[in-house]
Amino acid sequence: MLILIIEDERSIREMIALALNNEGYQYLEASDAHKADSILKEQHPDLILLDWMLPGISGVDFARRLRRQDHTLNIPIIMLTAKTEEQDMVIALDSGVDDYLTKPFSTKELLARIRSLMRRTNKNLSTEQISVANLKIDLQAHRVSASGQAIDLGPTEFKLLVFFMQHPDRVFSREQILNQVWGHQTFVEERTVDVHIRRLRKALQTSGHENLVQTVRGSGYRFSASH
Ligand code: CA
């Protein structure tokens, strides 16, 4: 699980990073919204910890923006803030964040909030089986089936499908898909993604699941059971 920490106070950022690392989570750090933006162009974190009082764009304004962009729309956000008034909490939650944690907080509480939010928003993430619309992946056995019938996939198509099914209903650019499925160290052209998407769709055709892999014109791809 990858978590993006957006916090300008270095000591707090480091405290959070250490706690996440101890818990086995991967993390990325940004000291302001601008840096967070450039990270989000290439990476797709599973959760964002967002400080309210940031230099430049405030956390609340940034959260509003994240909720308007296709590729960040569904990323769960926990806002971190020293503001304790009820009115502030309302402003934060109205900006689209999922949870709100007031400073000072213990790392224990932070981790509990993260787990709880992940359970609420992304329960497929760590399970051994993922299923969407009768399409099922057994992560341990590396098997895919549709309505009980086995589907043969190449290794890249398999990874691609796992990634999509773990992050449904979100739009990913070809670059993001490359980073997430192929990894950062690869020198693969973006058009390679299209080739594997075509193969994946073809493999899903027999069971009629090919429409779950949707092309979003001008943006990339999305995996969704709804149209
Ligand atoms: Ca701050």
Coordinates of C-alpha atoms and ligand atoms in Angstrom, one line a residue:
M1 CA 0.0 0.0 0.0
L2 CA 1.3 3.4 -1.0
I3 CA 0.5 6.5 1.0
L4 CA 1.3 10.1 0.0
I5 CA 2.1 12.4 2.9
I6 CA 1.5 16.1 2.2
E7 CA 2.8 18.1 5.1
D8 CA 5.1 21.1 5.3
E9 CA 6.4 20.5 8.8
R10 CA 9.3 18.3 8.4
S11 CA 9.2 16.8 11.9
I12 CA 5.6 15.8 11.5
R13 CA 6.3 14.4 8.1
E14 CA 9.2 12.3 9.4
M15 CA 7.2 11.0 12.3
I16 CA 4.4 9.9 10.0
A17 CA 6.9 8.4 7.5
L18 CA 8.5 6.4 10.3
A19 CA 5.2 5.1 11.5
L20 CA 4.1 4.1 8.0
N21 CA 7.4 2.4 7.3
N22 CA 7.2 0.4 10.6
E23 CA 3.7 -0.7 9.6
G24 CA 5.1 -1.9 6.2
Y25 CA 3.4 0.8 4.1
Q26 CA 5.2 2.5 1.3
Y27 CA 5.1 6.2 1.3
L28 CA 5.9 9.4 -0.7
E29 CA 6.5 12.8 0.8
A30 CA 5.5 16.3 -0.4
S31 CA 6.0 19.5 1.5
D32 CA 3.3 21.4 -0.5
A33 CA 0.5 21.0 -3.0
H34 CA 2.7 21.9 -5.9
K35 CA 5.1 19.0 -5.2
A36 CA 2.2 16.7 -4.5
D37 CA 0.8 17.6 -7.9
S38 CA 3.9 16.5 -9.7
I39 CA 4.0 13.2 -7.7
L40 CA 0.3 12.5 -8.6
K41 CA 1.1 12.9 -12.2
E42 CA 3.2 9.8 -12.1
Q43 CA 2.0 7.8 -9.1
H44 CA -1.3 6.6 -7.8
P45 CA -1.2 6.4 -4.0
D46 CA -3.9 4.3 -2.3
L47 CA -4.4 7.0 0.3
I48 CA -3.4 10.7 1.0
L49 CA -2.6 12.3 4.3
L50 CA -3.1 16.0 3.8
D51 CA -2.2 18.8 6.1
W52 CA -4.6 21.8 6.1
M53 CA -2.1 24.6 6.6
L54 CA 0.3 24.4 3.7
P55 CA 2.3 27.2 2.1
G56 CA 0.6 28.3 -1.2
I57 CA -2.5 26.2 -1.8
S58 CA -4.2 25.2 1.4
G59 CA -5.0 21.5 2.1
V60 CA -8.8 22.3 1.9
D61 CA -8.4 23.9 -1.6
F62 CA -6.1 21.1 -2.7
A63 CA -8.6 18.5 -1.5
R64 CA -11.4 20.2 -3.6
R65 CA -9.1 20.1 -6.6
L66 CA -8.3 16.4 -6.1
R67 CA -12.0 15.6 -6.0
R68 CA -12.5 17.3 -9.4
Q69 CA -9.7 15.5 -11.3
D70 CA -10.5 12.1 -12.8
H71 CA -7.3 10.5 -11.7
T72 CA -7.4 11.6 -8.1
L73 CA -11.2 11.6 -7.6
N74 CA -11.4 8.3 -5.7
I75 CA -8.2 8.4 -3.6
P76 CA -9.1 8.4 0.1
I77 CA -7.9 11.4 2.0
I78 CA -7.4 12.0 5.7
M79 CA -6.9 15.6 6.6
L80 CA -4.4 16.5 9.4
T81 CA -5.0 19.8 11.2
A82 CA -4.5 21.8 14.4
K83 CA -7.9 23.3 13.9
T84 CA -10.4 21.8 16.4
E85 CA -13.5 23.8 15.9
E86 CA -16.6 22.0 14.7
Q87 CA -17.0 24.6 11.9
D88 CA -13.5 23.7 10.7
M89 CA -14.3 20.0 10.6
V90 CA -17.4 20.8 8.5
I91 CA -15.3 22.8 6.1
A92 CA -12.8 20.0 5.8
L93 CA -15.3 17.2 5.3
D94 CA -17.2 19.4 2.7
S95 CA -14.0 19.8 0.7
G96 CA -14.2 16.1 0.0
V97 CA -11.8 14.5 2.5
D98 CA -12.9 11.2 4.0
D99 CA -11.6 11.7 7.6
Y100 CA -10.2 14.3 9.8
L101 CA -7.5 14.0 12.5
T102 CA -6.6 16.8 14.8
K103 CA -3.0 17.6 15.9
P104 CA -1.4 16.5 18.0
F105 CA -2.3 12.9 17.3
S106 CA -0.5 9.7 18.2
T107 CA 0.8 7.5 15.4
K108 CA -1.2 4.7 16.8
E109 CA -4.4 6.7 16.2
L110 CA -3.3 7.7 12.7
L111 CA -2.6 4.0 11.8
A112 CA -6.0 3.0 13.2
R113 CA -7.7 5.7 11.1
I114 CA -5.8 4.6 8.0
R115 CA -6.9 1.0 8.5
S116 CA -10.4 1.9 9.1
L117 CA -10.6 4.2 6.0
M118 CA -9.0 1.4 3.9
R119 CA -11.6 -1.0 5.1
R120 CA -14.3 1.4 4.1
T121 CA -13.0 2.4 0.7
N122 CA -10.8 -0.3 -0.6
K123 CA -11.7 -3.5 1.0
N124 CA -10.4 -5.5 -2.1
L125 CA -6.9 -4.3 -1.6
S126 CA -5.3 -6.9 0.6
T127 CA -7.7 -9.8 0.1
E128 CA -6.5 -12.9 -1.6
Q129 CA -9.5 -13.0 -4.0
I130 CA -10.9 -10.1 -5.9
S131 CA -14.2 -10.4 -7.8
V132 CA -16.1 -7.9 -9.9
A133 CA -19.2 -8.9 -11.9
N134 CA -18.5 -12.7 -11.8
L135 CA -15.0 -12.1 -12.8
K136 CA -12.7 -13.6 -10.1
I137 CA -9.0 -13.4 -9.5
D138 CA -7.3 -15.8 -7.1
L139 CA -4.1 -13.9 -6.2
Q140 CA -2.4 -16.8 -4.5
A141 CA -3.1 -19.4 -7.2
H142 CA -2.6 -16.8 -10.0
R143 CA -5.9 -17.8 -11.5
V144 CA -8.6 -15.9 -13.2
S145 CA -12.1 -17.2 -13.8
A146 CA -15.3 -15.8 -15.2
S147 CA -18.5 -17.4 -13.9
G148 CA -16.5 -20.4 -12.9
Q149 CA -14.7 -20.9 -16.2
A150 CA -10.9 -20.5 -16.2
I151 CA -9.5 -17.6 -18.3
D152 CA -6.0 -17.9 -19.7
L153 CA -3.9 -14.7 -19.4
G154 CA -0.3 -13.9 -20.1
P155 CA 1.7 -12.6 -17.1
T156 CA 1.4 -8.9 -18.1
E157 CA -2.3 -9.2 -18.8
F158 CA -2.7 -10.9 -15.4
K159 CA -0.8 -8.0 -13.6
L160 CA -2.8 -5.5 -15.5
L161 CA -6.1 -7.1 -14.6
V162 CA -5.1 -7.4 -10.9
F163 CA -4.2 -3.7 -10.9
F164 CA -7.5 -2.7 -12.5
M165 CA -9.6 -4.8 -10.2
Q166 CA -7.8 -3.4 -7.2
H167 CA -8.5 0.1 -8.3
P168 CA -11.9 0.0 -10.0
D169 CA -13.8 3.1 -11.3
R170 CA -10.7 5.2 -11.6
V171 CA -9.2 6.6 -14.7
F172 CA -5.5 5.9 -15.3
S173 CA -3.3 7.4 -17.9
R174 CA -1.0 5.1 -19.9
E175 CA 1.9 6.5 -18.0
Q176 CA 0.4 5.7 -14.7
I177 CA -0.5 2.2 -15.8
L178 CA 3.1 1.7 -17.0
N179 CA 4.5 2.9 -13.7
Q180 CA 2.1 0.7 -11.6
V181 CA 2.1 -2.5 -13.7
W182 CA 5.5 -2.5 -15.4
G183 CA 7.4 -0.5 -12.6
H184 CA 9.6 2.6 -12.9
Q185 CA 12.7 1.0 -14.2
T186 CA 11.3 -0.1 -17.5
F187 CA 11.8 1.7 -20.8
V188 CA 8.6 0.7 -22.4
E189 CA 6.6 2.9 -24.8
E190 CA 3.2 4.0 -23.7
R191 CA 1.7 2.4 -26.7
T192 CA 2.7 -1.0 -25.3
V193 CA -0.1 -0.5 -22.8
D194 CA -2.6 -0.4 -25.6
V195 CA -1.3 -3.7 -27.0
H196 CA -1.7 -5.4 -23.6
I197 CA -5.1 -3.9 -23.1
R198 CA -6.2 -5.3 -26.4
R199 CA -4.9 -8.8 -25.4
L200 CA -6.7 -8.5 -22.1
R201 CA -9.9 -7.5 -23.7
K202 CA -9.6 -10.4 -26.2
A203 CA -9.1 -12.9 -23.3
L204 CA -12.1 -11.5 -21.5
Q205 CA -14.3 -11.7 -24.6
T206 CA -15.3 -15.3 -24.3
S207 CA -17.1 -14.5 -21.0
G208 CA -18.4 -11.1 -22.1
H209 CA -16.3 -9.2 -19.6
E210 CA -14.3 -7.2 -22.2
N211 CA -16.4 -4.1 -21.7
L212 CA -15.2 -3.8 -18.1
V213 CA -11.9 -2.4 -19.5
Q214 CA -13.0 0.9 -20.8
T215 CA -11.2 3.5 -22.9
V216 CA -11.5 7.0 -21.6
R217 CA -10.9 9.2 -24.6
G218 CA -8.0 11.6 -24.1
S219 CA -7.2 10.2 -20.7
G220 CA -6.5 6.5 -20.6
Y221 CA -8.3 3.5 -19.2
R222 CA -10.7 2.6 -16.5
F223 CA -11.9 -0.7 -15.2
S224 CA -15.6 -0.5 -14.2
A225 CA -18.6 -2.7 -14.0
S226 CA -20.9 0.3 -14.6
H227 CA -21.0 2.2 -17.8
Ligands
CA1 CA 1.3 22.8 8.2

